[in-house]
Amino acid sequence: ALRMEPANPLPRFAIAGTLIRDNVTEEAIRELESLREKNPDYFSGLAILARLYERQQRWAEASSVYGELIRLDPFNIEYLNNLGTIYVQLGFYDQAVQAFQSALAIDPGYESARVNLAALQERGLAPGGETSDPLRAAQERILGFVRVGDAAAADSALQVAYERFGR
């Protein structure tokens, strides 16, 4: 089928599916990456590729593919939530909060995004939550000043943290 219709995405997708079924993940990823290159808007291939990257903890690649999926389907709350969880793995908490909030803006009742956002808030990694860890709260306070460009306030807060917690 690939020889007869090289532009048809279905044969390559079928090959990838067979490889996944047979637990030949790396080869399946290669097939899906080839499919992505030749058919960048083939939604089903991108969705499977994102999941495979997640399964292998290849967070940067997964975030890139979820970005493409969201470009194709900007109102898909599951993809927004999944992107948020990947951003958490990468340590990009602000982007994670934005992804969770975007999902909740589309569907305020979407429980997964609500739980994920609340978890970040409880850890003091997102606005709106209280943290029981004073060191983490001090770090977030300093980072907040840095984010808004207030170097003097950030330095002052850093000095207070050093006095309280040590260097």
Short mmCIF file of C-alpha atoms in Angstrom, two decimals:
data_model
loop_
_atom_site.label_atom_id
_atom_site.label_comp_id
_atom_site.label_asym_id
_atom_site.label_seq_id
_atom_site.Cartn_x
_atom_site.Cartn_y
_atom_site.Cartn_z
CA ALA A 1 0.00 0.00 0.00
CA LEU A 2 2.91 2.36 0.72
CA ARG A 3 4.32 1.77 -2.77
CA MET A 4 0.96 2.33 -4.44
CA GLU A 5 0.07 5.46 -2.44
CA PRO A 6 3.12 6.87 -0.66
CA ALA A 7 1.18 9.95 0.55
CA ASN A 8 -1.58 7.88 2.19
CA PRO A 9 -1.06 7.99 5.98
CA LEU A 10 -3.12 4.89 6.78
CA PRO A 11 -0.56 2.18 5.88
CA ARG A 12 2.16 3.81 8.00
CA PHE A 13 -0.34 4.25 10.84
CA ALA A 14 -1.31 0.58 10.57
CA ILE A 15 2.35 -0.46 10.66
CA ALA A 16 2.88 1.65 13.79
CA GLY A 17 -0.18 0.07 15.40
CA THR A 18 1.13 -3.41 14.72
CA LEU A 19 4.53 -2.50 16.16
CA ILE A 20 2.90 -1.09 19.29
CA ARG A 21 0.83 -4.25 19.67
CA ASP A 22 4.01 -6.30 19.39
CA ASN A 23 5.76 -4.03 21.92
CA VAL A 24 8.35 -2.78 19.44
CA THR A 25 8.02 0.76 20.71
CA GLU A 26 11.12 2.40 19.24
CA GLU A 27 10.28 1.19 15.74
CA ALA A 28 6.67 2.32 16.21
CA ILE A 29 7.92 5.77 17.21
CA ARG A 30 10.09 5.90 14.08
CA GLU A 31 7.06 5.03 11.93
CA LEU A 32 4.93 7.66 13.65
CA GLU A 33 7.68 10.28 13.35
CA SER A 34 7.89 9.52 9.64
CA LEU A 35 4.12 9.82 9.42
CA ARG A 36 4.30 13.14 11.31
CA GLU A 37 6.91 14.46 8.91
CA LYS A 38 4.93 13.56 5.80
CA ASN A 39 1.45 14.25 7.22
CA PRO A 40 1.86 16.85 10.01
CA ASP A 41 -1.89 17.24 10.47
CA TYR A 42 -2.70 13.52 10.74
CA PHE A 43 -4.40 13.71 14.09
CA SER A 44 -4.52 10.01 15.01
CA GLY A 45 -0.80 9.51 14.43
CA LEU A 46 0.06 12.54 16.55
CA ALA A 47 -2.17 11.35 19.40
CA ILE A 48 -0.51 7.92 19.52
CA LEU A 49 2.97 9.44 19.21
CA ALA A 50 2.32 11.77 22.16
CA ARG A 51 1.24 8.80 24.32
CA LEU A 52 4.31 6.78 23.35
CA TYR A 53 6.59 9.69 24.23
CA GLU A 54 4.81 9.99 27.58
CA ARG A 55 5.19 6.28 28.23
CA GLN A 56 8.94 6.62 27.65
CA GLN A 57 9.13 9.81 29.75
CA ARG A 58 10.35 11.79 26.77
CA TRP A 59 8.68 14.90 28.12
CA ALA A 60 10.07 17.51 25.71
CA GLU A 61 9.02 15.50 22.66
CA ALA A 62 5.61 14.80 24.17
CA SER A 63 5.04 18.49 24.90
CA SER A 64 5.89 19.34 21.29
CA VAL A 65 3.41 16.82 19.93
CA TYR A 66 0.68 17.92 22.35
CA GLY A 67 1.31 21.47 21.17
CA GLU A 68 0.61 20.31 17.62
CA LEU A 69 -2.51 18.46 18.72
CA ILE A 70 -3.79 21.56 20.51
CA ARG A 71 -3.10 23.62 17.40
CA LEU A 72 -5.30 21.19 15.46
CA ASP A 73 -7.98 20.92 18.19
CA PRO A 74 -7.69 23.93 20.53
CA PHE A 75 -10.75 22.99 22.57
CA ASN A 76 -9.64 19.47 23.52
CA ILE A 77 -9.47 19.61 27.32
CA GLU A 78 -7.72 16.24 27.60
CA TYR A 79 -4.81 17.42 25.46
CA LEU A 80 -4.55 20.66 27.44
CA ASN A 81 -4.54 18.71 30.71
CA ASN A 82 -1.96 16.23 29.40
CA LEU A 83 0.25 19.09 28.25
CA GLY A 84 -0.03 20.58 31.75
CA THR A 85 1.08 17.34 33.37
CA ILE A 86 4.05 17.16 31.02
CA TYR A 87 5.00 20.74 31.86
CA VAL A 88 5.00 19.71 35.53
CA GLN A 89 7.44 16.91 34.68
CA LEU A 90 9.65 19.45 32.92
CA GLY A 91 9.44 21.87 35.85
CA PHE A 92 7.59 24.50 33.78
CA TYR A 93 4.99 25.24 36.44
CA ASP A 94 3.71 28.53 34.99
CA GLN A 95 2.99 26.84 31.66
CA ALA A 96 1.38 23.91 33.49
CA VAL A 97 -0.94 26.28 35.35
CA GLN A 98 -1.83 27.98 32.08
CA ALA A 99 -2.64 24.64 30.42
CA PHE A 100 -4.81 23.49 33.34
CA GLN A 101 -6.59 26.86 33.47
CA SER A 102 -7.19 26.72 29.70
CA ALA A 103 -8.83 23.30 30.08
CA LEU A 104 -10.96 24.61 32.93
CA ALA A 105 -11.94 27.70 30.94
CA ILE A 106 -13.38 25.38 28.29
CA ASP A 107 -14.99 22.99 30.78
CA PRO A 108 -15.11 24.25 34.39
CA GLY A 109 -16.24 20.80 35.52
CA TYR A 110 -13.23 18.93 34.10
CA GLU A 111 -12.07 17.13 37.22
CA SER A 112 -8.60 16.03 36.07
CA ALA A 113 -7.48 19.59 35.33
CA ARG A 114 -9.03 20.81 38.58
CA VAL A 115 -7.20 18.14 40.60
CA ASN A 116 -3.90 18.81 38.83
CA LEU A 117 -4.17 22.57 39.37
CA ALA A 118 -5.09 22.07 43.03
CA ALA A 119 -2.05 19.80 43.49
CA LEU A 120 0.22 22.56 42.19
CA GLN A 121 -1.49 25.07 44.44
CA GLU A 122 -1.06 22.83 47.48
CA ARG A 123 2.65 22.56 46.73
CA GLY A 124 2.87 26.33 46.40
CA LEU A 125 3.69 26.11 42.71
CA ALA A 126 0.60 27.92 41.47
CA PRO A 127 -1.26 31.02 42.60
CA GLY A 128 -4.26 30.53 44.79
CA GLY A 129 -2.93 27.81 47.03
CA GLU A 130 -1.34 27.94 50.39
CA THR A 131 1.78 25.96 51.07
CA SER A 132 2.73 24.49 54.41
CA ASP A 133 6.40 24.55 53.38
CA PRO A 134 7.81 27.96 54.39
CA LEU A 135 11.00 27.42 52.36
CA ARG A 136 8.97 26.75 49.21
CA ALA A 137 6.82 29.81 49.93
CA ALA A 138 9.97 31.95 50.26
CA GLN A 139 11.31 30.57 46.98
CA GLU A 140 8.05 31.34 45.20
CA ARG A 141 8.01 34.86 46.68
CA ILE A 142 11.51 35.49 45.31
CA LEU A 143 10.62 34.02 41.92
CA GLY A 144 7.50 36.17 41.80
CA PHE A 145 9.62 39.30 42.15
CA VAL A 146 12.02 38.04 39.48
CA ARG A 147 9.15 37.31 37.07
CA VAL A 148 7.85 40.87 37.31
CA GLY A 149 11.35 42.32 36.99
CA ASP A 150 11.64 43.76 40.51
CA ALA A 151 15.30 42.90 41.17
CA ALA A 152 15.51 45.00 44.35
CA ALA A 153 12.51 43.28 45.95
CA ALA A 154 13.83 39.86 44.82
CA ASP A 155 17.21 40.59 46.40
CA SER A 156 15.58 41.78 49.61
CA ALA A 157 13.39 38.67 49.81
CA LEU A 158 16.45 36.52 49.08
CA GLN A 159 18.35 38.10 51.96
CA VAL A 160 15.42 37.47 54.31
CA ALA A 161 15.33 33.83 53.16
CA TYR A 162 19.07 33.46 53.73
CA GLU A 163 18.67 34.79 57.27
CA ARG A 164 15.81 32.44 58.00
CA PHE A 165 16.95 29.28 56.21
CA GLY A 166 20.68 29.77 55.64
CA ARG A 167 22.45 29.78 52.33
#
